[in-house]
PDB file of C-alpha atoms and ligand atoms in Angstrom:
ATOM      1  CA  UNK A   1      91.843-131.540 -26.929  1.00 90.00           C
ATOM      2  CA  UNK A   2      89.976-131.395 -23.665  1.00 96.00           C
ATOM      3  CA  UNK A   3      90.915-134.243 -21.332  1.00 98.00           C
ATOM      4  CA  UNK A   4      87.907-136.071 -19.930  1.00 98.00           C
ATOM      5  CA  UNK A   5      89.735-138.731 -17.892  1.00 98.00           C
ATOM      6  CA  UNK A   6      93.423-138.562 -17.016  1.00 98.00           C
ATOM      7  CA  UNK A   7      95.736-141.539 -16.984  1.00 98.00           C
ATOM      8  CA  UNK A   8      95.498-141.604 -13.172  1.00 98.00           C
ATOM      9  CA  UNK A   9      91.696-141.497 -13.160  1.00 98.00           C
ATOM     10  CA  UNK A  10      91.544-144.348 -15.669  1.00 98.00           C
ATOM     11  CA  UNK A  11      94.045-146.430 -13.694  1.00 98.00           C
ATOM     12  CA  UNK A  12      92.080-145.956 -10.475  1.00 98.00           C
ATOM     13  CA  UNK A  13      88.754-146.902 -12.057  1.00 98.00           C
ATOM     14  CA  UNK A  14      90.185-149.928 -13.877  1.00 98.00           C
ATOM     15  CA  UNK A  15      91.572-151.185 -10.566  1.00 98.00           C
ATOM     16  CA  UNK A  16      88.158-150.776  -8.930  1.00 98.00           C
ATOM     17  CA  UNK A  17      86.475-152.687 -11.764  1.00 98.00           C
ATOM     18  CA  UNK A  18      89.050-155.462 -11.418  1.00 98.00           C
ATOM     19  CA  UNK A  19      88.318-155.768  -7.663  1.00 98.00           C
ATOM     20  CA  UNK A  20      84.588-156.135  -8.386  1.00 98.00           C
ATOM     21  CA  UNK A  21      85.185-158.713 -11.131  1.00 98.00           C
ATOM     22  CA  UNK A  22      87.561-160.673  -8.913  1.00 98.00           C
ATOM     23  CA  UNK A  23      84.976-160.870  -6.158  1.00 98.00           C
ATOM     24  CA  UNK A  24      82.302-162.137  -8.562  1.00 98.00           C
ATOM     25  CA  UNK A  25      84.359-164.741 -10.445  1.00 98.00           C
ATOM     26  CA  UNK A  26      86.099-166.611  -7.626  1.00 97.00           C
ATOM     27  CA  UNK A  27      86.276-170.318  -8.503  1.00 96.00           C
ATOM     28  CA  UNK A  28      84.783-169.782 -11.963  1.00 97.00           C
ATOM     29  CA  UNK A  29      86.313-170.564 -15.324  1.00 93.00           C
ATOM     30  CA  UNK A  30      86.585-166.974 -16.619  1.00 98.00           C
ATOM     31  CA  UNK A  31      87.032-166.110 -20.276  1.00 98.00           C
ATOM     32  CA  UNK A  32      87.556-162.447 -21.135  1.00 98.00           C
ATOM     33  CA  UNK A  33      86.394-161.613 -24.647  1.00 98.00           C
ATOM     34  CA  UNK A  34      87.851-158.381 -25.970  1.00 98.00           C
ATOM     35  CA  UNK A  35      86.297-156.566 -28.898  1.00 97.00           C
ATOM     36  CA  UNK A  36      88.959-155.322 -31.321  1.00 96.00           C
ATOM     37  CA  UNK A  37      90.354-152.845 -31.689  1.00 95.00           C
ATOM     38  CA  UNK A  38      89.026-150.320 -29.208  1.00 96.00           C
ATOM     39  CA  UNK A  39      89.017-152.533 -26.110  1.00 98.00           C
ATOM     40  CA  UNK A  40      92.654-153.604 -26.387  1.00 97.00           C
ATOM     41  CA  UNK A  41      94.198-151.102 -23.980  1.00 98.00           C
ATOM     42  CA  UNK A  42      91.365-151.340 -21.463  1.00 98.00           C
ATOM     43  CA  UNK A  43      91.496-155.143 -21.530  1.00 98.00           C
ATOM     44  CA  UNK A  44      95.282-155.220 -21.199  1.00 98.00           C
ATOM     45  CA  UNK A  45      95.155-152.980 -18.129  1.00 98.00           C
ATOM     46  CA  UNK A  46      92.140-154.735 -16.610  1.00 98.00           C
ATOM     47  CA  UNK A  47      93.554-158.257 -16.890  1.00 98.00           C
ATOM     48  CA  UNK A  48      96.817-157.244 -15.230  1.00 98.00           C
ATOM     49  CA  UNK A  49      94.794-156.373 -12.124  1.00 98.00           C
ATOM     50  CA  UNK A  50      92.872-159.660 -12.052  1.00 98.00           C
ATOM     51  CA  UNK A  51      94.365-162.194  -9.644  1.00 96.00           C
ATOM     52  CA  UNK A  52      92.233-165.044 -10.955  1.00 96.00           C
ATOM     53  CA  UNK A  53      92.858-167.878 -13.381  1.00 96.00           C
ATOM     54  CA  UNK A  54      91.511-166.611 -16.695  1.00 97.00           C
ATOM     55  CA  UNK A  55      91.799-166.953 -20.445  1.00 97.00           C
ATOM     56  CA  UNK A  56      91.448-164.244 -23.049  1.00 98.00           C
ATOM     57  CA  UNK A  57      90.131-164.248 -26.592  1.00 98.00           C
ATOM     58  CA  UNK A  58      89.173-161.603 -29.136  1.00 98.00           C
ATOM     59  CA  UNK A  59      86.500-160.788 -31.679  1.00 98.00           C
ATOM     60  CA  UNK A  60      86.681-158.191 -34.398  1.00 96.00           C
ATOM     61  CA  UNK A  61      83.513-156.728 -35.826  1.00 92.00           C
ATOM     62  CA  UNK A  62      82.580-154.135 -38.401  1.00 87.00           C
ATOM     63  CA  UNK A  63      79.303-152.358 -38.858  1.00 75.00           C
ATOM     64  CA  UNK A  64      77.586-153.033 -42.174  1.00 66.00           C
ATOM     65  CA  UNK A  65      77.639-149.314 -42.869  1.00 59.00           C
ATOM     66  CA  UNK A  66      75.417-146.317 -42.337  1.00 55.00           C
ATOM     67  CA  UNK A  67      72.400-147.600 -44.246  1.00 49.00           C
ATOM     68  CA  UNK A  68      72.035-150.832 -42.305  1.00 42.00           C
ATOM     69  CA  UNK A  69      73.553-149.732 -39.011  1.00 47.00           C
ATOM     70  CA  UNK A  70      70.189-149.133 -37.426  1.00 54.00           C
ATOM     71  CA  UNK A  71      69.366-152.808 -37.933  1.00 62.00           C
ATOM     72  CA  UNK A  72      72.197-153.606 -35.536  1.00 67.00           C
ATOM     73  CA  UNK A  73      73.687-156.106 -37.952  1.00 74.00           C
ATOM     74  CA  UNK A  74      77.421-156.218 -37.655  1.00 87.00           C
ATOM     75  CA  UNK A  75      79.846-158.365 -39.599  1.00 91.00           C
ATOM     76  CA  UNK A  76      82.215-160.659 -37.719  1.00 94.00           C
ATOM     77  CA  UNK A  77      85.715-160.074 -39.097  1.00 95.00           C
ATOM     78  CA  UNK A  78      87.417-162.328 -36.574  1.00 97.00           C
ATOM     79  CA  UNK A  79      85.621-164.880 -34.472  1.00 97.00           C
ATOM     80  CA  UNK A  80      86.706-166.476 -31.195  1.00 97.00           C
ATOM     81  CA  UNK A  81      89.218-169.326 -31.200  1.00 95.00           C
ATOM     82  CA  UNK A  82      87.613-170.840 -28.097  1.00 92.00           C
ATOM     83  CA  UNK A  83      84.289-172.681 -27.671  1.00 95.00           C
ATOM     84  CA  UNK A  84      82.114-171.096 -24.989  1.00 95.00           C
ATOM     85  CA  UNK A  85      80.097-173.968 -23.574  1.00 89.00           C
ATOM     86  CA  UNK A  86      80.258-174.036 -19.763  1.00 91.00           C
ATOM     87  CA  UNK A  87      82.594-171.033 -19.558  1.00 97.00           C
ATOM     88  CA  UNK A  88      81.895-167.806 -17.705  1.00 98.00           C
ATOM     89  CA  UNK A  89      82.234-165.171 -20.393  1.00 98.00           C
ATOM     90  CA  UNK A  90      82.893-161.487 -19.710  1.00 98.00           C
ATOM     91  CA  UNK A  91      82.610-159.358 -22.834  1.00 98.00           C
ATOM     92  CA  UNK A  92      84.943-156.353 -22.610  1.00 98.00           C
ATOM     93  CA  UNK A  93      84.083-153.281 -24.692  1.00 98.00           C
ATOM     94  CA  UNK A  94      85.558-149.797 -24.909  1.00 97.00           C
ATOM     95  CA  UNK A  95      82.301-147.879 -25.254  1.00 97.00           C
ATOM     96  CA  UNK A  96      78.598-148.484 -25.633  1.00 97.00           C
ATOM     97  CA  UNK A  97      76.759-145.855 -27.643  1.00 96.00           C
ATOM     98  CA  UNK A  98      73.508-146.894 -29.359  1.00 95.00           C
ATOM     99  CA  UNK A  99      73.991-150.385 -27.931  1.00 96.00           C
ATOM    100  CA  UNK A 100      73.517-152.068 -31.314  1.00 94.00           C
ATOM    101  CA  UNK A 101      77.005-153.599 -31.472  1.00 95.00           C
ATOM    102  CA  UNK A 102      76.851-154.968 -27.948  1.00 96.00           C
ATOM    103  CA  UNK A 103      73.313-156.282 -28.458  1.00 96.00           C
ATOM    104  CA  UNK A 104      74.435-158.177 -31.564  1.00 94.00           C
ATOM    105  CA  UNK A 105      77.519-159.608 -29.867  1.00 96.00           C
ATOM    106  CA  UNK A 106      75.538-160.700 -26.823  1.00 97.00           C
ATOM    107  CA  UNK A 107      73.024-162.509 -29.037  1.00 96.00           C
ATOM    108  CA  UNK A 108      75.794-164.276 -30.968  1.00 96.00           C
ATOM    109  CA  UNK A 109      77.615-165.357 -27.804  1.00 97.00           C
ATOM    110  CA  UNK A 110      74.477-166.361 -25.918  1.00 97.00           C
ATOM    111  CA  UNK A 111      73.607-168.803 -28.703  1.00 97.00           C
ATOM    112  CA  UNK A 112      76.854-170.655 -27.897  1.00 97.00           C
ATOM    113  CA  UNK A 113      75.625-171.606 -24.401  1.00 96.00           C
ATOM    114  CA  UNK A 114      78.176-170.093 -22.029  1.00 98.00           C
ATOM    115  CA  UNK A 115      77.732-170.820 -18.304  1.00 98.00           C
ATOM    116  CA  UNK A 116      77.203-167.067 -17.874  1.00 98.00           C
ATOM    117  CA  UNK A 117      77.556-163.961 -20.008  1.00 98.00           C
ATOM    118  CA  UNK A 118      78.215-160.469 -18.664  1.00 98.00           C
ATOM    119  CA  UNK A 119      79.569-157.184 -19.988  1.00 98.00           C
ATOM    120  CA  UNK A 120      82.306-154.850 -18.839  1.00 98.00           C
ATOM    121  CA  UNK A 121      82.302-151.472 -20.571  1.00 98.00           C
ATOM    122  CA  UNK A 122      84.729-148.644 -19.904  1.00 98.00           C
ATOM    123  CA  UNK A 123      82.487-145.822 -21.158  1.00 98.00           C
ATOM    124  CA  UNK A 124      78.716-145.676 -21.334  1.00 98.00           C
ATOM    125  CA  UNK A 125      77.038-142.986 -23.473  1.00 97.00           C
ATOM    126  CA  UNK A 126      73.736-143.832 -21.869  1.00 97.00           C
ATOM    127  CA  UNK A 127      71.680-141.000 -23.363  1.00 96.00           C
ATOM    128  CA  UNK A 128      72.364-142.299 -26.910  1.00 95.00           C
ATOM    129  CA  UNK A 129      70.985-145.773 -26.300  1.00 96.00           C
ATOM    130  CA  UNK A 130      68.611-147.200 -28.938  1.00 95.00           C
ATOM    131  CA  UNK A 131      68.402-150.773 -27.660  1.00 96.00           C
ATOM    132  CA  UNK A 132      68.545-152.066 -24.112  1.00 95.00           C
ATOM    133  CA  UNK A 133      71.804-153.782 -23.233  1.00 97.00           C
ATOM    134  CA  UNK A 134      72.965-154.934 -19.832  1.00 98.00           C
ATOM    135  CA  UNK A 135      76.130-153.177 -18.640  1.00 98.00           C
ATOM    136  CA  UNK A 136      77.276-155.246 -15.675  1.00 98.00           C
ATOM    137  CA  UNK A 137      80.543-153.425 -14.986  1.00 98.00           C
ATOM    138  CA  UNK A 138      80.755-149.794 -16.084  1.00 98.00           C
ATOM    139  CA  UNK A 139      83.805-147.540 -15.893  1.00 98.00           C
ATOM    140  CA  UNK A 140      82.208-144.156 -16.443  1.00 98.00           C
ATOM    141  CA  UNK A 141      78.914-142.797 -17.778  1.00 98.00           C
ATOM    142  CA  UNK A 142      79.713-139.984 -20.233  1.00 98.00           C
ATOM    143  CA  UNK A 143      77.610-137.386 -22.050  1.00 97.00           C
ATOM    144  CA  UNK A 144      76.995-137.377 -25.805  1.00 96.00           C
ATOM    145  CA  UNK A 145      80.484-136.328 -26.907  1.00 96.00           C
ATOM    146  CA  UNK A 146      82.943-138.050 -29.254  1.00 96.00           C
ATOM    147  CA  UNK A 147      85.924-139.328 -27.323  1.00 98.00           C
ATOM    148  CA  UNK A 148      89.342-140.609 -28.328  1.00 98.00           C
ATOM    149  CA  UNK A 149      92.334-142.175 -26.607  1.00 98.00           C
ATOM    150  CA  UNK A 150      92.974-145.231 -24.406  1.00 98.00           C
ATOM    151  CA  UNK A 151      92.097-147.452 -27.402  1.00 98.00           C
ATOM    152  CA  UNK A 152      89.347-145.295 -28.878  1.00 97.00           C
ATOM    153  CA  UNK A 153      89.941-143.796 -32.306  1.00 96.00           C
ATOM    154  CA  UNK A 154      88.848-141.158 -34.729  1.00 96.00           C
ATOM    155  CA  UNK A 155      89.559-142.582 -38.223  1.00 94.00           C
ATOM    156  CA  UNK A 156      92.138-144.945 -36.670  1.00 94.00           C
ATOM    157  CA  UNK A 157      94.009-142.085 -34.992  1.00 96.00           C
ATOM    158  CA  UNK A 158      94.589-141.283 -31.301  1.00 97.00           C
ATOM    159  CA  UNK A 159      94.222-144.845 -29.972  1.00 97.00           C
ATOM    160  CA  UNK A 160      97.602-144.598 -28.233  1.00 98.00           C
ATOM    161  CA  UNK A 161      96.792-141.603 -26.044  1.00 98.00           C
ATOM    162  CA  UNK A 162      97.132-142.645 -22.367  1.00 98.00           C
ATOM    163  CA  UNK A 163      94.120-140.485 -21.432  1.00 98.00           C
ATOM    164  CA  UNK A 164      90.594-139.992 -22.834  1.00 98.00           C
ATOM    165  CA  UNK A 165      89.878-136.690 -24.543  1.00 98.00           C
ATOM    166  CA  UNK A 166      86.892-135.087 -26.218  1.00 98.00           C
ATOM    167  CA  UNK A 167      87.481-134.906 -29.963  1.00 96.00           C
ATOM    168  CA  UNK A 168      86.126-131.956 -31.882  1.00 89.00           C
ATOM    169  CA  UNK A 169      86.812-131.645 -35.605  1.00 79.00           C
ATOM    170  CA  UNK A 170      88.130-128.164 -36.278  1.00 71.00           C
TER     171      UNK A 170
HETATM  172  P1  IMP B 201      77.154-148.738 -30.779  1.00 87.10           P
HETATM  173  O1  IMP B 201      76.878-149.970 -31.578  1.00 87.10           O
HETATM  174  O2  IMP B 201      76.421-147.547 -31.324  1.00 87.10           O
HETATM  175  O3  IMP B 201      76.931-148.904 -29.301  1.00 87.10           O
HETATM  176  O4  IMP B 201      78.641-148.352 -31.057  1.00 87.10           O
HETATM  177  C1  IMP B 201      79.706-148.878 -30.394  1.00 87.10           C
HETATM  178  C2  IMP B 201      80.962-148.612 -31.188  1.00 87.10           C
HETATM  179  O5  IMP B 201      80.977-147.306 -31.807  1.00 87.10           O
HETATM  180  C3  IMP B 201      82.140-148.625 -30.257  1.00 87.10           C
HETATM  181  O6  IMP B 201      82.661-149.924 -30.071  1.00 87.10           O
HETATM  182  C4  IMP B 201      83.111-147.682 -30.926  1.00 87.10           C
HETATM  183  O7  IMP B 201      83.887-148.376 -31.869  1.00 87.10           O
HETATM  184  C5  IMP B 201      82.241-146.688 -31.664  1.00 87.10           C
HETATM  185  N1  IMP B 201      82.083-145.416 -30.924  1.00 87.10           N
HETATM  186  C6  IMP B 201      80.957-144.924 -30.371  1.00 87.10           C
HETATM  187  N2  IMP B 201      81.164-143.743 -29.768  1.00 87.10           N
HETATM  188  C7  IMP B 201      82.492-143.483 -29.920  1.00 87.10           C
HETATM  189  C8  IMP B 201      83.345-142.391 -29.488  1.00 87.10           C
HETATM  190  O8  IMP B 201      82.934-141.412 -28.821  1.00 87.10           O
HETATM  191  N3  IMP B 201      84.654-142.479 -29.842  1.00 87.10           N
HETATM  192  C9  IMP B 201      85.159-143.532 -30.549  1.00 87.10           C
HETATM  193  N4  IMP B 201      84.397-144.550 -30.968  1.00 87.10           N
HETATM  194  C10 IMP B 201      83.077-144.542 -30.658  1.00 87.10           C
END
């Protein structure tokens, strides 16, 4: 598989993102919300570089399937344990593709009246976007290729790779 970002490149970029987040969230009650399962490795690395008081929580979502996917309706498999009112929420995602998942999650979380709501996305497949979503902190913009590793899977495989590679079915 062709490596798109090495372990070193990912580590460097994650550190840069953490510096930017740290600067913006000084003195704020920060809650990181990770989206399972893809964001787990990114979130774990990111939070270790954040010298701020913070809490972390997770959501798990599943798409309703091919037929309804274009509606952007996703099913919540696991909801947050924490109420959001008055907290500064940073939603952490592995990748944004069409934007439908992120759009849905942002709408759900916004309705719970957080003090602020922003997004941190490791990979942005910008040219595939179908709905506008704000990406406040972006690791890398990538072309329209299918990627695996560093949390991202193909049929639940390859999540453990320490780098990001382009997956091509042979
Ligand atoms: P969206 O709703 O189309 O933006 O899709 C976002 C979700 O699709 C991500 O959270 C991933 O689970 C999955 N996804 C999109 N592109 C890729 C990829 O290249 N590799 C692995 N998963 C992907």
